[in-house]
Short mmCIF file of C-alpha atoms in Angstrom, two decimals:
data_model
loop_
_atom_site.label_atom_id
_atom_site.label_comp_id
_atom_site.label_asym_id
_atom_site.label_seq_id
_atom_site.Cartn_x
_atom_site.Cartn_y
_atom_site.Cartn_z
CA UNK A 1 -30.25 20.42 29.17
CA UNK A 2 -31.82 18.98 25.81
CA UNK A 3 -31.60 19.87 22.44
CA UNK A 4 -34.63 19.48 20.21
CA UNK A 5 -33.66 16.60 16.96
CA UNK A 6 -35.79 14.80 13.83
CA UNK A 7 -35.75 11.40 13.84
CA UNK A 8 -36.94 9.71 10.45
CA UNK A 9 -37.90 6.82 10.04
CA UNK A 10 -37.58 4.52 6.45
CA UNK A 11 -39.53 1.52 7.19
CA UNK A 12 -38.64 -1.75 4.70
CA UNK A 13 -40.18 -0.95 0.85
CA UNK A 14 -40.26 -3.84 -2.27
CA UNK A 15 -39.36 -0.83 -4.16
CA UNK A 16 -35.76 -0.36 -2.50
CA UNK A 17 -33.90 -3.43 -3.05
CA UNK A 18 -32.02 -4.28 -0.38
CA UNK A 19 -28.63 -3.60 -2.38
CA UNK A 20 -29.41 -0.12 -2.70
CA UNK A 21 -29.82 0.57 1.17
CA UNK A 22 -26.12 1.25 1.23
CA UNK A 23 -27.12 4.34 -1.32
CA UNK A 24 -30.27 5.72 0.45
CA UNK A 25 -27.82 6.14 3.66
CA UNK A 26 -25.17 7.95 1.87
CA UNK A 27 -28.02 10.22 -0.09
CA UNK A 28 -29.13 10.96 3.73
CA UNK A 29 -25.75 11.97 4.98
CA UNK A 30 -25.42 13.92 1.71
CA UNK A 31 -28.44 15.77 2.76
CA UNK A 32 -27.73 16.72 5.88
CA UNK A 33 -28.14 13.69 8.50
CA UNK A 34 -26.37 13.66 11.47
CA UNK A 35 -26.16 10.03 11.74
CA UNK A 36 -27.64 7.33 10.00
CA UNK A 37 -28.79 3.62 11.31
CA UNK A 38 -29.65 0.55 9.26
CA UNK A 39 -31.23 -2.56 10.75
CA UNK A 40 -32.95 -5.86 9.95
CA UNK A 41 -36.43 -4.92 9.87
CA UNK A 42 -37.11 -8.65 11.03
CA UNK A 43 -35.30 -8.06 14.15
CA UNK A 44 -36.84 -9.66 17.18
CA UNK A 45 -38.72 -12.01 15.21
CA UNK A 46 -38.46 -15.27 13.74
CA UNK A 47 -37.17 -14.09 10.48
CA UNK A 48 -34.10 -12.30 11.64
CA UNK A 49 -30.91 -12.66 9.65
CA UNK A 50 -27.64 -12.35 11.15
CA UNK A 51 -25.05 -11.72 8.24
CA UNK A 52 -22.18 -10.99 10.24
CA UNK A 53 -20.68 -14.45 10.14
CA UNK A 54 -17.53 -15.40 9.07
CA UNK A 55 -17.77 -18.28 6.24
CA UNK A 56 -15.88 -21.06 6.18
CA UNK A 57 -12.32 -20.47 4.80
CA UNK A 58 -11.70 -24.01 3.20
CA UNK A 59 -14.53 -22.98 1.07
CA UNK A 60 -13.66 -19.68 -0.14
CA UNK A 61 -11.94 -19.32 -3.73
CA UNK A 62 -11.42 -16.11 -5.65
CA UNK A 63 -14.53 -15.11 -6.53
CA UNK A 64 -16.08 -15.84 -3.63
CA UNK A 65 -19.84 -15.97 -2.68
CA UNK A 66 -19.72 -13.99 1.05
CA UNK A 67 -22.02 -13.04 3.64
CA UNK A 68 -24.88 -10.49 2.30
CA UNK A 69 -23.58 -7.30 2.71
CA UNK A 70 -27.28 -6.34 3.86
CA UNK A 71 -30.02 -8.08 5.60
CA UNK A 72 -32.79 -9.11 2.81
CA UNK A 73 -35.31 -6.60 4.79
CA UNK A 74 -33.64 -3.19 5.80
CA UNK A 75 -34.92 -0.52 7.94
CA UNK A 76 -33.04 3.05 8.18
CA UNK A 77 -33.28 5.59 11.07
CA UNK A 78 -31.82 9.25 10.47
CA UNK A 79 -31.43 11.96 12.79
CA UNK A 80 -31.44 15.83 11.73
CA UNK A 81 -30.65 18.54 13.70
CA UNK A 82 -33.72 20.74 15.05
CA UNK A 83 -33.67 23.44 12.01
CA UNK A 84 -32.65 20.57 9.24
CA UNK A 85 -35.93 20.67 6.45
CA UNK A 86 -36.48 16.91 7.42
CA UNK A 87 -39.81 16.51 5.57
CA UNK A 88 -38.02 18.57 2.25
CA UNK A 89 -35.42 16.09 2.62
CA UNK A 90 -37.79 12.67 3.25
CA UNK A 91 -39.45 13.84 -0.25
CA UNK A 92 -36.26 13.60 -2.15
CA UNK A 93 -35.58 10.34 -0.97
CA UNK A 94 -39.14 9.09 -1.61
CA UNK A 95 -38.51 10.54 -5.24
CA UNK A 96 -35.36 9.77 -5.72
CA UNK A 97 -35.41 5.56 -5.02
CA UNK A 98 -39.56 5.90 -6.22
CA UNK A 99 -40.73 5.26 -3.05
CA UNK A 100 -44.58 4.87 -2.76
CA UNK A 101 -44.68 6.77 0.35
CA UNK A 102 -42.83 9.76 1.95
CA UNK A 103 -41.31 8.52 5.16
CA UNK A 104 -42.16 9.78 8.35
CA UNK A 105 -40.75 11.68 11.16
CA UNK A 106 -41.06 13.33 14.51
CA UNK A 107 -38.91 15.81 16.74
CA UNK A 108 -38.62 14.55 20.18
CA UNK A 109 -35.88 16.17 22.88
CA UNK A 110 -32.34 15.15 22.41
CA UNK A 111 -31.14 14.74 25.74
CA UNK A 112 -27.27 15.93 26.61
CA UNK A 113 -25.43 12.50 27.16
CA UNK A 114 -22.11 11.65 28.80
CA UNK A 115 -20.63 11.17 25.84
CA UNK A 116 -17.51 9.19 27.57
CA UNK A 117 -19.52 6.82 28.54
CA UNK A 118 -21.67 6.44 25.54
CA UNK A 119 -18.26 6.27 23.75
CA UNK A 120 -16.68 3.74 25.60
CA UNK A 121 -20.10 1.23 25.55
CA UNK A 122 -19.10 0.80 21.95
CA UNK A 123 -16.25 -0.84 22.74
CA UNK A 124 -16.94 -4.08 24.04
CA UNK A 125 -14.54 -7.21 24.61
CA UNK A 126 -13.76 -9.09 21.29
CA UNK A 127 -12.88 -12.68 21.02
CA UNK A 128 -10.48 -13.51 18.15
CA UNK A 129 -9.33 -17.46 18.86
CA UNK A 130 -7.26 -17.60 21.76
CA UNK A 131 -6.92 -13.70 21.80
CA UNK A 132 -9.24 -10.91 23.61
CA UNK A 133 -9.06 -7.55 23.16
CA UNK A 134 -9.97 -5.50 26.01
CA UNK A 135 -10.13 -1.79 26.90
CA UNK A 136 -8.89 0.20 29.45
CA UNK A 137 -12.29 0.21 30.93
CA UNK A 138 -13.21 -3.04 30.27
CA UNK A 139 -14.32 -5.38 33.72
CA UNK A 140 -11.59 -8.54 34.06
CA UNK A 141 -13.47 -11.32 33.85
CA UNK A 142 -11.92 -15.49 34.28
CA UNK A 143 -12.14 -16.12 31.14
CA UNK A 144 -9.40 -13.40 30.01
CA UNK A 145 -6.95 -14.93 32.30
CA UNK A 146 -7.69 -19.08 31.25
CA UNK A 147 -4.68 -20.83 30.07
CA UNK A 148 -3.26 -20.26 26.39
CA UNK A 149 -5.37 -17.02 26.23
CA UNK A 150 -3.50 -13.70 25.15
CA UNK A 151 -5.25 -9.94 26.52
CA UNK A 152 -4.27 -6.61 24.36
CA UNK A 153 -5.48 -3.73 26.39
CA UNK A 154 -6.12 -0.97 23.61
CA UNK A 155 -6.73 2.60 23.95
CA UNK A 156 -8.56 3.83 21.27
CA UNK A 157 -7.63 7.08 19.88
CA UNK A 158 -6.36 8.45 16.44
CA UNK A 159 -5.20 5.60 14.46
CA UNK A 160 -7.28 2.46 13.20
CA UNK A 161 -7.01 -0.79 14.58
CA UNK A 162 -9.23 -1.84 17.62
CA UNK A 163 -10.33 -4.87 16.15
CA UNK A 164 -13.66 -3.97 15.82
CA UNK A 165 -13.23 -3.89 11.77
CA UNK A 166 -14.16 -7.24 9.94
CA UNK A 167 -10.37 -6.43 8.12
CA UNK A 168 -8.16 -6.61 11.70
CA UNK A 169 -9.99 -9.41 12.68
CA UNK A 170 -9.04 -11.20 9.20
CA UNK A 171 -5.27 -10.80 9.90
CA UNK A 172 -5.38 -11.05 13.85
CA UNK A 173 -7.06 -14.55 13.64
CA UNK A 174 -4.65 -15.51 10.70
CA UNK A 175 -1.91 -14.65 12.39
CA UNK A 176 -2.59 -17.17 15.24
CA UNK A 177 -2.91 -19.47 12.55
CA UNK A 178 -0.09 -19.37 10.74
CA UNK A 179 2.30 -19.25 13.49
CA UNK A 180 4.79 -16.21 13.97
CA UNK A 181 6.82 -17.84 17.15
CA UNK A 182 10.59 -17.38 16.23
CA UNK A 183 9.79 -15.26 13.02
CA UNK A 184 10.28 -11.86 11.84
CA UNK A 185 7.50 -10.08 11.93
CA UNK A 186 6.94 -6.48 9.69
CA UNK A 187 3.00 -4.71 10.22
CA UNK A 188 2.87 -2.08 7.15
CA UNK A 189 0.34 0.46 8.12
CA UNK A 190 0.64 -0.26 11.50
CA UNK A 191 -2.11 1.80 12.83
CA UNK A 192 -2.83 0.96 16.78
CA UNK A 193 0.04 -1.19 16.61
CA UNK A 194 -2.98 -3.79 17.28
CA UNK A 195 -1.28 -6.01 14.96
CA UNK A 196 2.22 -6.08 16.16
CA UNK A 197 0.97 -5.96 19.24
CA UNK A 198 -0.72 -9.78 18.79
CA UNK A 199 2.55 -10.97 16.61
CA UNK A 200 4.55 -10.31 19.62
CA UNK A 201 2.62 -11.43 22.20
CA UNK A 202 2.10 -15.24 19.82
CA UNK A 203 5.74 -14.97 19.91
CA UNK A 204 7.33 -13.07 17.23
CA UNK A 205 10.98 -12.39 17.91
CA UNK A 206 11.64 -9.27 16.29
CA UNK A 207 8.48 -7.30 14.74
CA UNK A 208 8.54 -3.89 13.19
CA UNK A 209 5.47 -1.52 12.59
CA UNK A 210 5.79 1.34 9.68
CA UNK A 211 3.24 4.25 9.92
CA UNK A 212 2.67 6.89 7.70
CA UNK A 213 0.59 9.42 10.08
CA UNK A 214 2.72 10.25 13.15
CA UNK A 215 -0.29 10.83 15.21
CA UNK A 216 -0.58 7.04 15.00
CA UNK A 217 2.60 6.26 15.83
CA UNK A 218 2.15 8.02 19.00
CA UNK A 219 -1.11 5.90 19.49
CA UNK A 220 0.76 2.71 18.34
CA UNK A 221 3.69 3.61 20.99
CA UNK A 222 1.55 3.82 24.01
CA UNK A 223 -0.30 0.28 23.04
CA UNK A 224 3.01 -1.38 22.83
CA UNK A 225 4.18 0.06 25.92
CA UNK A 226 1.11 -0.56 27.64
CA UNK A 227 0.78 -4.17 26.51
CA UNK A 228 4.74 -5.50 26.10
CA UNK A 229 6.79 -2.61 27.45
CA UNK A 230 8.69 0.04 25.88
CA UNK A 231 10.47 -0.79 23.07
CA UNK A 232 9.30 -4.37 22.66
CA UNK A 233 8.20 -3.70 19.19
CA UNK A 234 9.98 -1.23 16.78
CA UNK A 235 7.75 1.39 15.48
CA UNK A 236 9.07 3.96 12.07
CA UNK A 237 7.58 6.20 10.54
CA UNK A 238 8.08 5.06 6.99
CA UNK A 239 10.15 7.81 5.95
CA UNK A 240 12.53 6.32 8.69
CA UNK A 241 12.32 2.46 8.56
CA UNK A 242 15.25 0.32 8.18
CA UNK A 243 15.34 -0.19 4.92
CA UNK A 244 17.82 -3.69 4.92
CA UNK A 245 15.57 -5.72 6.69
CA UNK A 246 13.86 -8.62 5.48
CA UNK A 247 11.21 -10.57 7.38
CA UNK A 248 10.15 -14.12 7.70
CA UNK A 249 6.19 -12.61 8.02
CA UNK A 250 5.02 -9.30 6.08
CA UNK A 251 1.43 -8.36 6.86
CA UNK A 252 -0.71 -5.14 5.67
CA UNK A 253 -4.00 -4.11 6.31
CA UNK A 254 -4.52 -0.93 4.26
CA UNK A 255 -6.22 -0.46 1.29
CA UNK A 256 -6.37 -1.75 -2.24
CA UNK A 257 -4.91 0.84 -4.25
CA UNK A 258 -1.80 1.24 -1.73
CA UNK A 259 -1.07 -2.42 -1.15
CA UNK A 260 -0.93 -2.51 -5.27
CA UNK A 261 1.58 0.76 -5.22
CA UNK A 262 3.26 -1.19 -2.29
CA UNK A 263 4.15 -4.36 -3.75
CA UNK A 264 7.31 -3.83 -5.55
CA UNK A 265 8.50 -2.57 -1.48
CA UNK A 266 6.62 -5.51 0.45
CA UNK A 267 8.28 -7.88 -1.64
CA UNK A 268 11.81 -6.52 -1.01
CA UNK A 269 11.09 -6.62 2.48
CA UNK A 270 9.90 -10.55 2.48
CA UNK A 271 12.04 -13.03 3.00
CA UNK A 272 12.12 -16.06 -0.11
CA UNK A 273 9.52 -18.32 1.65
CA UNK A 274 8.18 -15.53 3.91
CA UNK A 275 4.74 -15.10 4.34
CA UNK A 276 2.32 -12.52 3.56
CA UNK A 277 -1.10 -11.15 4.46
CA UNK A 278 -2.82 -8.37 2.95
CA UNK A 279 -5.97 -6.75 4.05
CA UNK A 280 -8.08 -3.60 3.69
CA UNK A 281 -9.62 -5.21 -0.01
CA UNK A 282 -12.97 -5.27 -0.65
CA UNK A 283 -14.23 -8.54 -2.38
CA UNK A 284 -14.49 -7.21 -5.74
CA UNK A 285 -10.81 -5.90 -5.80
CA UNK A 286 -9.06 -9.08 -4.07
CA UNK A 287 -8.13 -10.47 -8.04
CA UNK A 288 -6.45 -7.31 -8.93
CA UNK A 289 -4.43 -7.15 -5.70
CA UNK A 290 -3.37 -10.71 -5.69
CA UNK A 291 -2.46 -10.66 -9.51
CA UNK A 292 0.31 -7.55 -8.46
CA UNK A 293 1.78 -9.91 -5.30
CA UNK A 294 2.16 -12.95 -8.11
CA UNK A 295 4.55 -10.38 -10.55
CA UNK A 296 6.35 -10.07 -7.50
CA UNK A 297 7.02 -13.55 -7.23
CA UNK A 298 4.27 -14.40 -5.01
CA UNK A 299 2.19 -17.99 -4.45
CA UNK A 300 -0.95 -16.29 -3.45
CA UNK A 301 -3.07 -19.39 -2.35
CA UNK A 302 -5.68 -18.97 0.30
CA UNK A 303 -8.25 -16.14 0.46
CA UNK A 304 -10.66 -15.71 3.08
CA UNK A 305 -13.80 -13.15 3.37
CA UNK A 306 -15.59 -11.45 6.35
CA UNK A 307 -18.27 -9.58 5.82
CA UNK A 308 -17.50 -7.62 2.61
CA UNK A 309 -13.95 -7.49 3.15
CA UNK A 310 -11.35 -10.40 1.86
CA UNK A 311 -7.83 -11.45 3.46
CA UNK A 312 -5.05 -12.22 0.79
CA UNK A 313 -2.08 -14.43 1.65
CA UNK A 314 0.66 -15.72 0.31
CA UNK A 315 4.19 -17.08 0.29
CA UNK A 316 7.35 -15.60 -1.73
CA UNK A 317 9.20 -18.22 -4.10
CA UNK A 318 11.17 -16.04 -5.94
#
């Protein structure tokens, strides 16, 4: 069976700036799309820009310059449903961003997919230093068993975290970095568990996840027993954590506004000398997050920035 869709097409325009690509795809969505695509309109050709590249972290300060959040030439693809007024709706946009042409479109047959598998081909293996992340699904392959090399098996489901996101990457790798064997470990937000998941597995010896949404605790409990066993890490919902602990290694990966409610409570639960990372912060917001960790008694000296996203860490001294 098929269903009949719109596909439009916004070809690359001097009169968009790339900067304001982000806007024409949320003006689509607004309007109806389905789904929205943005590419380099260079792609396959000598001029192709990859932007997804993680700078250099001994280079990054607080204001940092990062990857473009867009390629310099954009192209955006939109799909309506069949009785969506596509070509109303391609006018506004040409008006709207003063566009010297309306874009075009066609209907062609949506074909019914198996939309399991089309699900699943989106997640594919991810590398973080000597960690992959793998998916039930995912073919073994050598180089997930060579020596030093650590495998979480996720099942995605209702909770974020499968290390797809430029901001679980940030922490994952710096986790490996900073070293967690022998230490406490506490993941705020856990999520997946992803991130207690890796703490253990580099050799935490006590780690702790707190979750707000129970429907992710119940995701984060099957990844822990899946990976470590049951009960290897402890998972709370926050209304329920133990309250008296301290921990030699704090991380979050949430969002900006929370982790500046939160700091007050992340720096009770950080040991003098502890560690922190904090994640979820878009570039622009990393000064005012960083300045509430310091009135907590915080050293906050490295920063690091993927994409548009920026890792903040830091040690307690007081």
């Amino acid at each position: 069976p098929s269903h009949v869709a719109s596909t439009a097409q916004i070809p690359w325009s001097e009169s968009i700036p790339s900067a304001e690509m982000g806007l024409v795809t949320d003006f689509l969505m607004e309007l109806g799309a389905m789904s929205v695509t943005m590419q380099d309109a260079m792609r396959g050709t000598d001029s192709e820009q990859a932007i997804f590249h993680e700078p250099d972290p001994n280079s990054v300060e607080w204001n940092p310059q990062t990857s473009s959040e867009y390629w310099g030439k954009c192209k955006i693809e939109a799909l309506f449903q069949d009785d969506a007024p596509v070509e109303s709706i391609l006018m506004t946009i040409a008006t709207e961003f003063d566009l010297p042409f309306t874009p075009s479109f066609s209907s062609t047959p949506l074909l019914d997919e198996d939309w399991v598998a089309l699900s699943r081909s989106f997640f594919t293996p991810i590398q973080l230093g000597q960690l992959w992340i793998l998916f039930p699904w995912t073919p073994r392959e050598p180089k997930h068993t060579a020596p030093g090399v650590r495998v979480v098996v996720l099942e995605p489901g209702m909770a974020f975290g499968t290390g797809e996101h430029a901001t679980t990457r940030l922490v994952a790798s710096w986790l490996q970095r900073v070293g967690v064997a022998g230490r406490t470990v506490l993941d705020y937000g856990t999520g997946s568990g992803i991130l207690a998941v890796v703490a253990k597995m580099f050799g935490a010896a006590f780690c702790v996840g707190v979750e707000i949404d129970r429907d992710a605790l119940e995701v984060a409990r099957k990844n822990v027993t899946g990976n470590l066993g049951r009960g290897a890490v402890g998972l709370f919902h926050n209304s329920e954590e133990p309250v008296e602990e301290v921990y030699d290694v704090v991380v979050a990966n949430i969002l900006a506004r929370p982790l500046i409610s939160l700091a007050p409570l992340l720096a009770e639960r950080t040991k003098k000398n502890g560690k922190i990372a904090l994640s979820g912060i878009l570039v622009a917001q990393g000064q005012m997050v960083a300045d509430a960790y310091r009135e907590q008694g915080f050293e906050m000296n490295e920063a690091q920035v993927l994409n548009e996203w920026v890792l903040i860490t830091g040690t307690k001294r007081r």
